[in-house]
XYZ file of C-alpha atoms in Angstrom:
689
model
C -25.544 -67.380 88.533
C -21.879 -66.332 89.454
C -20.760 -65.105 85.620
C -17.071 -64.856 84.336
C -15.429 -61.562 82.616
C -13.286 -62.120 79.821
C -9.388 -61.960 81.124
C -6.778 -60.608 79.400
C -4.040 -62.713 81.019
C -3.977 -65.891 82.503
C -4.628 -67.557 86.095
C -1.942 -68.943 87.529
C -1.517 -71.679 90.509
C 1.954 -71.930 92.416
C 2.374 -75.006 94.528
C 4.843 -75.212 97.135
C 6.257 -78.241 99.236
C 7.127 -79.302 102.660
C 10.264 -80.612 103.804
C 12.374 -81.257 100.684
C 14.841 -78.466 100.192
C 17.540 -78.499 97.287
C 20.219 -80.924 97.336
C 18.280 -83.150 99.345
C 19.013 -86.870 98.143
C 16.181 -89.802 97.947
C 17.534 -93.389 96.489
C 16.662 -95.707 93.912
C 13.308 -97.034 93.201
C 13.854 -100.637 93.707
C 12.363 -102.574 96.532
C 15.562 -101.787 98.346
C 14.257 -98.028 98.175
C 14.982 -96.684 101.283
C 14.400 -93.096 103.110
C 17.711 -90.932 104.687
C 16.345 -88.544 107.921
C 18.690 -85.645 108.502
C 17.745 -83.688 111.232
C 13.759 -84.639 110.619
C 13.892 -83.967 107.335
C 14.227 -86.688 104.131
C 16.772 -86.539 102.028
C 15.940 -86.798 98.146
C 17.887 -88.092 95.333
C 18.854 -85.700 92.608
C 16.499 -87.419 89.628
C 13.644 -87.422 92.260
C 13.957 -83.577 92.967
C 13.160 -82.768 89.700
C 9.903 -82.705 90.020
C 10.256 -80.637 92.726
C 12.411 -77.972 91.282
C 9.940 -75.000 90.185
C 8.454 -75.169 93.502
C 8.794 -71.998 96.311
C 10.122 -73.990 99.415
C 8.011 -72.579 102.225
C 7.134 -74.006 105.449
C 3.416 -75.230 105.660
C 1.792 -72.981 103.070
C -1.129 -74.739 101.283
C -1.120 -73.103 98.237
C -1.221 -69.186 96.789
C -3.397 -68.275 94.056
C -3.137 -64.861 92.051
C -5.152 -63.964 89.391
C -3.511 -61.476 86.874
C -6.630 -59.911 85.119
C -6.180 -55.811 82.875
C -8.553 -54.109 85.803
C -6.275 -55.573 88.897
C -6.351 -58.089 91.486
C -9.647 -59.384 91.356
C -10.758 -62.764 93.967
C -14.470 -64.025 93.649
C -15.949 -66.356 95.875
C -19.397 -67.897 94.217
C -22.215 -69.004 95.534
C -24.480 -71.068 93.064
C -26.524 -74.187 93.634
C -26.021 -76.355 89.939
C -28.851 -77.522 87.561
C -26.775 -81.304 88.474
C -27.897 -81.266 91.940
C -31.572 -81.658 91.000
C -30.661 -84.844 89.680
C -29.079 -86.502 93.095
C -31.004 -88.071 95.977
C -30.684 -87.929 99.437
C -28.467 -90.459 100.787
C -25.019 -92.069 100.710
C -23.240 -92.289 96.744
C -26.787 -91.884 95.417
C -25.183 -90.014 92.798
C -26.702 -89.713 89.093
C -26.290 -92.259 85.938
C -24.800 -91.198 83.102
C -26.390 -92.378 79.634
C -24.429 -95.528 79.335
C -21.063 -96.170 77.186
C -20.795 -92.003 78.604
C -16.804 -91.516 79.658
C -16.768 -90.053 83.440
C -14.467 -87.784 82.801
C -16.405 -86.369 80.059
C -19.029 -85.424 82.281
C -16.887 -82.936 84.053
C -17.406 -79.548 82.369
C -13.681 -78.716 83.488
C -13.447 -75.673 80.630
C -16.618 -73.845 82.861
C -14.462 -73.726 86.020
C -14.710 -71.049 88.379
C -11.618 -70.258 90.766
C -13.908 -69.573 94.626
C -10.934 -70.198 96.970
C -13.159 -70.376 100.675
C -10.536 -69.000 103.098
C -12.309 -71.776 105.418
C -12.281 -74.602 102.902
C -9.304 -77.388 103.164
C -8.098 -80.043 101.698
C -5.623 -82.712 103.258
C -3.381 -85.686 101.540
C -1.755 -88.604 102.850
C 0.995 -89.863 102.411
C 2.709 -86.471 101.499
C 5.900 -88.654 99.523
C 4.725 -91.826 97.911
C 6.834 -95.149 96.660
C 9.340 -95.139 99.610
C 9.941 -98.377 98.806
C 9.586 -99.121 95.597
C 5.825 -99.327 94.570
C 4.392 -97.924 91.582
C 0.238 -97.615 93.436
C -0.388 -96.455 96.731
C -3.612 -95.601 98.569
C -3.813 -91.894 99.588
C -5.847 -90.507 102.663
C -7.826 -87.292 101.783
C -9.397 -85.578 104.375
C -11.503 -82.083 103.710
C -13.387 -79.633 105.373
C -15.946 -76.969 103.765
C -18.462 -74.792 105.317
C -20.961 -74.749 103.069
C -21.436 -77.960 101.568
C -24.054 -79.360 99.449
C -23.936 -82.955 97.976
C -22.735 -82.492 94.748
C -19.441 -81.398 96.061
C -16.513 -83.123 94.587
C -13.001 -84.201 94.939
C -10.745 -84.331 92.052
C -6.838 -85.862 91.703
C -4.973 -83.810 88.885
C -1.964 -84.334 87.705
C 0.531 -82.050 87.472
C -0.074 -80.025 90.611
C -0.079 -76.969 88.549
C -2.763 -77.872 86.360
C -4.225 -74.560 85.086
C -1.446 -74.026 82.814
C -0.731 -71.076 80.156
C -1.148 -73.013 77.027
C -4.973 -73.264 77.863
C -5.747 -70.768 75.738
C -3.948 -72.179 72.690
C -6.221 -75.273 72.577
C -9.774 -73.645 73.732
C -11.215 -74.265 70.693
C -15.389 -72.251 70.353
C -14.606 -72.015 73.610
C -16.774 -68.263 74.442
C -14.057 -67.546 76.409
C -10.709 -69.203 77.819
C -10.907 -71.422 80.480
C -9.511 -70.483 84.195
C -9.004 -74.411 83.793
C -8.441 -76.797 80.406
C -6.887 -79.923 82.021
C -9.605 -82.528 83.324
C -8.765 -84.760 86.519
C -7.386 -88.151 86.446
C -10.512 -89.231 88.889
C -12.930 -87.670 90.890
C -14.880 -88.688 93.712
C -18.005 -86.969 95.140
C -17.757 -85.687 98.372
C -20.292 -88.033 100.625
C -18.827 -91.113 98.655
C -18.006 -92.582 101.763
C -19.097 -89.849 104.434
C -23.302 -89.821 104.880
C -23.342 -87.053 106.756
C -21.085 -84.506 105.025
C -24.032 -82.029 103.969
C -24.334 -81.816 108.151
C -21.580 -81.493 108.597
C -18.674 -80.267 106.149
C -16.234 -82.822 106.797
C -15.621 -86.066 104.948
C -12.339 -88.354 104.138
C -11.996 -89.537 101.045
C -9.264 -92.785 99.846
C -7.872 -92.446 96.624
C -5.489 -95.593 94.693
C -2.594 -93.296 93.227
C -0.329 -95.094 90.663
C 2.792 -93.700 89.265
C 2.247 -91.458 86.657
C 5.662 -89.044 86.179
C 4.292 -85.768 88.127
C 3.111 -84.536 91.095
C -0.389 -85.037 91.949
C -3.100 -82.120 93.833
C -6.297 -82.931 95.048
C -8.882 -80.283 94.163
C -12.828 -79.614 96.376
C -15.170 -78.409 94.345
C -18.796 -77.193 94.553
C -21.110 -76.799 92.071
C -21.593 -80.253 90.353
C -19.638 -81.087 87.507
C -22.076 -79.319 85.154
C -21.024 -75.637 87.352
C -17.657 -76.651 88.893
C -16.098 -74.147 91.317
C -12.549 -74.775 93.101
C -12.527 -73.869 96.973
C -9.672 -75.550 98.088
C -6.427 -77.389 97.221
C -3.742 -79.429 98.941
C -0.411 -79.470 98.850
C 1.348 -81.695 95.845
C 2.201 -85.176 96.300
C 4.489 -87.465 94.296
C 6.577 -90.691 94.409
C 9.758 -90.780 94.794
C 10.631 -91.010 91.497
C 7.977 -90.269 89.409
C 10.583 -90.864 86.235
C 10.572 -94.314 86.729
C 10.599 -97.509 84.315
C 6.586 -98.892 85.063
C 3.927 -100.579 83.410
C 5.865 -103.294 80.906
C 4.041 -104.877 78.469
C 5.040 -108.039 76.382
C 4.198 -108.938 73.274
C 5.582 -110.954 70.226
C 8.402 -109.560 67.250
C 7.781 -109.893 64.073
C 9.861 -113.252 64.423
C 8.264 -116.421 66.610
C 11.860 -116.228 68.855
C 11.530 -112.167 69.554
C 9.624 -111.179 72.530
C 9.216 -107.490 73.159
C 9.401 -105.544 76.176
C 7.388 -101.768 76.103
C 7.514 -99.684 79.043
C 6.649 -96.438 79.787
C 8.560 -93.508 81.987
C 9.652 -90.218 82.181
C 13.197 -89.921 81.203
C 14.053 -88.678 77.454
C 16.939 -90.166 75.894
C 18.950 -86.791 76.355
C 18.940 -87.269 80.184
C 19.134 -91.719 80.025
C 19.397 -94.621 78.273
C 16.768 -97.161 78.329
C 17.415 -100.827 78.373
C 16.514 -104.156 79.731
C 18.618 -106.671 81.247
C 17.362 -110.065 80.432
C 18.467 -114.168 80.265
C 17.482 -117.552 81.701
C 15.659 -117.829 85.041
C 19.116 -117.950 87.486
C 21.845 -117.442 84.929
C 23.878 -114.355 83.845
C 22.088 -111.359 81.980
C 22.960 -109.622 79.164
C 21.742 -106.315 78.002
C 19.713 -105.098 75.040
C 18.782 -101.252 73.791
C 15.309 -99.487 73.532
C 14.028 -97.351 70.980
C 12.611 -94.689 72.730
C 8.580 -92.967 71.455
C 6.484 -90.162 72.411
C 3.269 -87.925 70.760
C 1.935 -84.145 71.527
C -1.012 -82.610 71.532
C -0.550 -81.937 68.092
C -0.808 -85.714 66.956
C -4.009 -85.594 68.345
C -6.890 -85.003 65.867
C -9.344 -83.324 67.910
C -10.882 -83.041 71.354
C -11.076 -83.782 74.079
C -7.805 -85.255 73.337
C -6.247 -82.515 72.042
C -8.181 -80.152 74.568
C -9.086 -80.842 78.389
C -8.475 -84.719 77.526
C -4.699 -84.387 77.367
C -2.629 -85.510 79.104
C 1.755 -85.891 78.473
C 1.782 -89.830 77.883
C 6.049 -89.628 78.943
C 8.280 -91.325 77.115
C 7.049 -94.952 76.015
C 10.316 -97.608 75.612
C 10.903 -100.569 73.463
C 13.084 -103.497 73.347
C 13.871 -106.239 71.449
C 14.504 -109.872 73.063
C 15.881 -112.074 69.722
C 17.152 -115.649 69.374
C 14.943 -116.761 72.274
C 15.167 -120.126 73.004
C 11.700 -121.759 72.924
C 9.827 -122.923 76.181
C 12.233 -121.294 78.455
C 11.649 -119.234 80.834
C 13.794 -115.836 81.218
C 14.227 -113.081 83.566
C 13.958 -109.096 82.967
C 13.947 -105.886 84.615
C 13.998 -102.676 82.641
C 16.444 -99.644 82.824
C 17.391 -96.175 82.639
C 21.471 -95.299 82.427
C 21.640 -91.828 84.019
C 24.492 -89.783 82.513
C 26.575 -89.763 86.202
C 26.311 -94.013 85.029
C 24.299 -95.308 87.104
C 20.971 -97.248 86.136
C 17.464 -97.077 87.906
C 16.352 -100.150 87.970
C 12.658 -101.304 87.593
C 11.395 -104.497 89.573
C 12.188 -107.849 87.911
C 9.434 -110.046 86.229
C 9.983 -112.861 83.948
C 8.281 -115.020 81.226
C 7.948 -118.131 79.020
C 8.963 -117.590 75.246
C 7.085 -119.227 72.427
C 7.296 -122.883 71.000
C 8.638 -123.352 68.030
C 5.673 -122.913 65.023
C 4.097 -126.285 64.885
C 5.871 -127.622 67.777
C 3.232 -130.230 69.568
C 2.496 -129.409 72.876
C 0.120 -128.050 75.459
C -0.766 -124.391 74.410
C -3.365 -122.025 75.976
C -4.867 -118.808 74.435
C -7.222 -116.259 75.779
C -9.120 -114.042 73.561
C -11.265 -111.293 74.304
C -12.617 -107.341 73.573
C -13.744 -104.652 75.282
C -11.966 -105.071 78.790
C -12.074 -101.166 79.784
C -10.663 -99.941 82.698
C -12.335 -99.336 86.144
C -10.643 -97.704 89.317
C -10.530 -99.752 92.678
C -10.894 -97.248 94.737
C -14.633 -96.523 93.487
C -13.687 -93.247 92.038
C -14.960 -92.512 88.272
C -18.038 -95.133 88.664
C -20.885 -92.655 88.682
C -21.566 -93.216 84.883
C -21.069 -97.220 85.484
C -18.750 -97.132 82.662
C -16.818 -100.333 82.986
C -18.690 -102.487 85.238
C -16.896 -105.619 84.418
C -13.407 -104.637 83.828
C -11.732 -105.445 87.411
C -14.029 -109.287 87.573
C -12.241 -109.857 84.374
C -8.690 -108.278 85.276
C -9.048 -110.285 88.558
C -10.055 -113.797 87.033
C -7.260 -113.720 84.542
C -4.515 -112.784 86.743
C -5.879 -115.114 89.429
C -5.349 -118.121 86.381
C -2.118 -116.253 85.204
C -0.601 -120.418 85.307
C -3.472 -121.606 82.869
C -2.619 -120.237 79.791
C 0.463 -119.174 77.444
C -0.558 -115.439 75.542
C -3.620 -113.281 75.760
C -5.567 -111.671 72.460
C -7.354 -108.183 73.525
C -8.837 -107.455 70.308
C -9.891 -104.413 70.654
C -11.066 -101.013 72.921
C -9.274 -101.100 76.027
C -8.967 -98.492 78.199
C -12.088 -96.563 76.488
C -9.916 -93.048 77.170
C -11.950 -91.724 74.970
C -9.209 -88.857 74.230
C -8.591 -88.641 78.249
C -5.218 -89.343 78.043
C -4.459 -90.378 81.990
C -6.533 -93.059 81.674
C -3.598 -95.178 78.735
C -1.141 -95.220 82.053
C -4.336 -96.666 84.167
C -5.215 -99.066 81.846
C -1.273 -100.495 81.374
C -0.957 -100.643 85.441
C -4.631 -102.408 85.559
C -3.114 -105.499 83.614
C 0.451 -105.329 84.405
C 0.013 -108.521 86.437
C -1.084 -109.983 83.161
C 1.383 -108.002 80.365
C 4.593 -108.498 82.271
C 4.330 -112.130 82.726
C 2.147 -112.782 78.926
C 2.455 -111.471 75.565
C -0.398 -109.239 75.241
C -1.456 -108.422 71.760
C -3.836 -105.726 70.749
C -6.004 -105.087 67.942
C -7.539 -101.642 67.174
C -11.248 -100.705 68.289
C -13.205 -98.136 67.542
C -12.513 -96.130 70.918
C -8.647 -96.230 69.855
C -9.112 -95.357 66.072
C -12.216 -93.690 64.899
C -12.354 -89.791 64.067
C -14.064 -87.892 61.892
C -11.317 -87.300 58.861
C -8.486 -88.529 60.324
C -8.463 -92.236 57.720
C -10.491 -94.879 59.935
C -13.233 -96.471 58.004
C -15.880 -95.678 60.339
C -16.657 -91.552 60.355
C -17.445 -91.363 64.446
C -15.935 -89.478 67.079
C -15.802 -92.959 69.305
C -12.046 -91.880 69.566
C -12.170 -88.693 71.625
C -9.598 -87.831 68.965
C -6.633 -90.304 69.786
C -7.516 -91.068 66.121
C -5.637 -94.273 67.017
C -1.943 -92.449 68.548
C -1.900 -93.387 71.850
C -2.797 -97.369 70.805
C 0.154 -97.759 68.431
C 2.809 -96.028 70.496
C 1.974 -97.841 73.748
C 1.807 -100.555 72.539
C 3.593 -102.863 70.342
C 2.471 -105.112 67.647
C 4.144 -107.115 64.802
C 2.856 -105.025 62.093
C 4.464 -103.675 58.809
C 2.867 -100.129 59.962
C 1.479 -99.443 63.522
C -0.714 -96.861 62.126
C -2.494 -99.906 59.733
C -3.099 -101.941 62.705
C -2.661 -105.566 61.340
C -1.106 -108.206 61.735
C -0.002 -112.156 61.902
C 1.215 -113.526 64.683
C 2.226 -117.422 65.557
C 2.477 -119.662 69.281
C 3.008 -123.036 68.252
C 0.231 -124.661 66.721
C -1.921 -121.688 66.224
C -1.821 -119.313 63.265
C -3.686 -116.097 63.753
C -4.689 -113.302 61.415
C -5.675 -109.932 62.935
C -7.461 -107.827 61.449
C -8.135 -103.715 61.701
C -11.747 -103.498 61.841
C -11.345 -99.855 61.961
C -9.727 -99.150 58.288
C -10.938 -100.969 54.892
C -11.235 -103.977 54.679
C -13.527 -104.981 51.652
C -12.311 -106.615 48.427
C -9.654 -104.474 46.755
C -8.680 -102.974 49.704
C -4.979 -102.953 50.712
C -6.213 -104.609 53.941
C -8.241 -106.841 51.987
C -5.314 -108.168 49.824
C -3.186 -108.649 52.912
C -5.648 -110.799 54.874
C -5.935 -113.110 52.124
C -2.359 -113.398 52.219
C -2.059 -114.050 55.683
C -4.841 -117.102 55.849
C -2.781 -118.149 52.667
C 0.381 -118.441 54.287
C -0.149 -121.109 56.954
C 1.158 -124.549 56.559
C -1.854 -126.257 57.988
C -0.216 -129.403 58.256
C 2.321 -128.059 60.671
C -0.328 -125.347 62.195
C -3.440 -126.968 62.051
C -5.561 -124.273 63.985
C -6.185 -121.117 62.090
C -7.685 -118.129 64.079
C -9.356 -114.990 62.341
C -9.907 -111.722 64.858
C -11.232 -108.512 64.613
C -12.995 -105.822 66.353
C -16.135 -104.828 64.974
C -18.609 -108.078 64.322
C -17.792 -108.878 60.136
C -19.791 -112.405 61.001
C -22.428 -112.753 63.009
C -24.181 -111.303 66.044
C -27.714 -111.391 67.359
C -26.979 -107.829 68.962
C -30.029 -106.121 69.134
C -28.929 -102.837 67.122
C -27.250 -105.062 64.121
C -30.724 -107.014 64.263
C -32.360 -103.518 64.120
C -30.247 -102.676 60.840
C -31.329 -106.079 59.713
C -27.569 -107.352 58.780
C -26.914 -109.028 62.447
C -23.321 -108.226 61.339
C -21.518 -105.118 60.038
C -22.511 -103.761 56.898
C -20.208 -105.811 54.102
C -18.136 -107.480 56.823
C -19.955 -111.388 55.545
C -20.617 -110.175 51.744
C -16.451 -109.719 51.704
C -14.819 -111.953 53.946
C -16.529 -115.057 53.828
C -15.642 -116.178 50.563
C -11.956 -116.190 52.340
C -12.831 -117.805 55.519
C -14.357 -120.963 53.478
C -11.557 -120.761 50.791
C -8.664 -121.146 53.542
C -10.563 -123.227 55.917
C -10.686 -120.812 58.621
C -11.088 -122.820 62.272
C -12.967 -119.774 64.870
C -13.599 -115.964 64.052
C -13.418 -113.937 67.310
C -14.642 -110.729 66.952
C -15.313 -108.055 70.473
C -17.694 -104.205 69.883
C -20.557 -106.254 70.754
C -20.181 -106.552 74.565
C -21.791 -109.952 75.525
C -20.576 -113.291 74.241
C -22.745 -115.312 71.010
C -21.235 -119.155 69.094
C -22.501 -119.897 66.278
C -22.721 -122.977 64.426
C -19.994 -123.360 61.613
C -21.824 -121.537 58.969
C -21.242 -120.334 55.246
C -23.539 -118.535 52.985
C -26.180 -117.797 56.777
C -26.360 -122.037 56.806
C -25.535 -124.292 59.191
C -23.221 -126.694 57.272
C -22.398 -129.087 60.670
C -25.115 -130.085 62.544
C -23.136 -131.091 65.668
C -22.960 -128.525 68.377
C -20.547 -129.823 71.078
C -18.286 -132.215 69.055
C -16.711 -131.684 65.371
C -14.590 -133.711 63.556
C -13.504 -134.499 59.928
C -13.496 -131.548 56.461
C -13.618 -128.291 57.857
C -16.473 -127.139 55.670
C -17.291 -124.069 57.718
C -16.231 -121.187 60.282
C -17.803 -120.917 63.883
C -18.040 -117.292 64.560
C -18.192 -116.228 67.833
C -18.440 -112.729 69.589
C -16.555 -112.592 73.197
C -16.608 -108.822 73.838
C -17.682 -109.000 77.142
C -14.570 -108.188 78.335
C -15.354 -105.569 81.325
C -17.731 -102.869 79.222
C -21.624 -102.334 79.867
C -23.760 -105.096 78.416
C -25.155 -105.273 75.164
C -28.848 -106.673 74.542
C -29.783 -109.330 72.210
C -32.704 -109.210 69.472
C -36.022 -111.276 70.258
C -35.372 -112.598 67.145
C -34.552 -116.108 66.614
C -31.210 -116.050 65.029
C -30.885 -120.754 63.842
C -27.498 -120.241 63.359
C -27.032 -119.000 67.113
C -25.792 -122.400 69.628
C -25.655 -120.108 72.604
C -25.694 -116.549 73.731
C -24.348 -115.125 76.974
C -24.900 -111.106 78.213
C -22.463 -111.109 80.972
C -18.453 -110.322 81.283
C -16.259 -113.496 80.150
C -13.707 -114.734 77.721
C -12.731 -117.499 75.815
C -9.776 -119.960 76.056
C -8.707 -121.933 73.315
C -6.187 -125.212 74.580
C -4.532 -127.042 71.811
C -3.664 -130.760 72.835
C -1.766 -131.947 69.447
C -2.476 -131.441 66.082
C -5.776 -132.975 66.191
C -8.099 -132.415 68.950
C -8.731 -128.324 70.109
C -10.806 -127.452 72.900
C -13.056 -124.124 73.010
C -14.093 -122.692 76.567
C -15.933 -119.813 77.320
C -15.175 -118.771 81.254
C -17.520 -116.551 82.884
C -15.415 -113.647 84.699
C -16.972 -113.641 87.605
C -15.999 -117.236 88.781
C -13.759 -118.665 86.065
C -15.952 -121.617 85.546
C -16.328 -123.043 81.803
C -20.497 -122.109 80.789
C -20.119 -123.061 77.010
C -17.836 -125.608 75.529
C -16.705 -127.567 72.468
C -13.887 -129.649 70.706
C -12.827 -130.127 67.442
C -10.868 -133.664 66.084
C -9.648 -133.939 62.934
C -6.508 -135.071 60.622
C -4.272 -133.392 58.184
C -6.285 -134.564 55.188
C -9.254 -133.059 56.462
C -7.864 -130.056 56.464
C -6.976 -130.553 53.010
C -10.445 -132.356 51.318
C -12.497 -130.366 48.699
C -15.959 -128.472 50.666
C -18.121 -125.913 48.814
C -16.268 -122.874 47.299
C -12.850 -124.029 49.268
C -12.067 -126.580 47.001
C -8.279 -126.224 45.430
C -8.313 -126.462 41.102
C -7.353 -129.392 39.504
C -6.250 -130.527 36.042
C -7.186 -133.588 33.654
C -3.717 -133.647 32.834
C -1.819 -136.967 33.910
């Protein structure tokens, strides 16, 4: 084994770029983007040039590494087999599976990486400059050679390209010595992912899908596996034409029914550009609205890996409030940044339909799911079988965009688990949905939980994020976004979205809010009352909850079922458990309605639904026969609610694989049925006349 010596100074990486010179120009990031050639070289616009300002301009120079150590310049090439390689079978794409639920990037021991540049190894990426027509994603071909190949060699994508920044020692924690590299890649592939004979030839190619993440990219070839990585070659940096471009819009309801918020990410701070949104009726004159700007720092993270190897600068998150919208009206919008010279960098143009007036009688359609996660279309990062259904659900919802109006993703969004680059990846994955439909979220354990951070559950599930990225990247109409509970209306629906990662027990601040939310709805105007939270506070036949003996999160029903019953909640939905399950209308562990597919009359119990099969690895059911469970499905899918009018609601469970309905029921009733007295749900009366 090649052992490292403690160094008195950091290792620095200098990257150079060919063909871009100071003073060159590149044009806008809209679809009209074009490159202007001058004597065979491209001209780069001043705002795009900033990403290259610190690079040394030397023709065709790939990489210069220099090590500064107390004993002078040291260059080492280590050759050692990795214990990780013993776990790998021969053949194409035969790689070890991580334990289910492990973040793929967490498998890489990047803090143990060794600089082992090999003079005969090389790696090249093409294209050199991406997004020339305003694209925010592009496929990059990577070709590499290594004279001593092995099955556990891998290629990592790093961004920024100068990925061994000098602040590594300040966050090294309890590592025995400051690492050479302290930044995890944003994605990786094994070298033989698409080239079966790599081990015989030492030559291979890979194809990565790269999204714009506000910085340049470098592709690095490692040997030694994921456990003992040794860097043997690195590519020239590649970049998008404008890495700072406004991207990945996320719509969400504001605090008023006629308000829509637009949140997006860019590389522009307010000292260099003013964020704004241009919007208005489709085909009509547009108006401008300002946007606020937020970000967060490494110091905002609660622990590793978010505070160490998983940290990546999130850029700047902007939110604009589009107010006094007309109901049921199509609007167009685009995000922009007014530069100091007065020009504006625009995004693409998007559109949305504004919400109906609360209580309005019209067709209204809602999508609900949890635990979707993110996945890579290029096949990278998937060796952990981490979120195998994520793209299946995403694609089904994208294909069905015209058939629903609003989305609720009730917790566990990207499962970044402290690797912050994955938040950009997630917002890019769902932008076809979130740019045109309100994308409302709830807080899950993988967004919020971390020891000694104020979360109700003292687990490390967020990887040190402790809610900060979720609360910043997405807007919700909460009074305090650090307390992720809120209500929102959509026509005849009233939603109470609880935060299961904060205390919801009787006597808590959130319990008081839940009762206020449920009590505030006018059921004559909004007959459909929906409760949602990430964890299963109601009923689930999941195996691990059954083993705990409660078939729920402990204390859930004991504290909340009296509120569901008192205020006659129609449906309560949960994620966290990665499957689908529907109960009978139930109260105090008793089915209160014998029907299965059609419910009418008095609201005498709440139907509980687990819809956590959005894309993550699936959860098993217990073998115990739970009498209250009417339908179970261990597959990826989502729920669709359709309100036809004040008296008729359709519930459908659809599989992500084909979009077909596999479970459904209807509710038919009149307003007097909501008012009717039921057990523990009677309004007080008096004998006075």
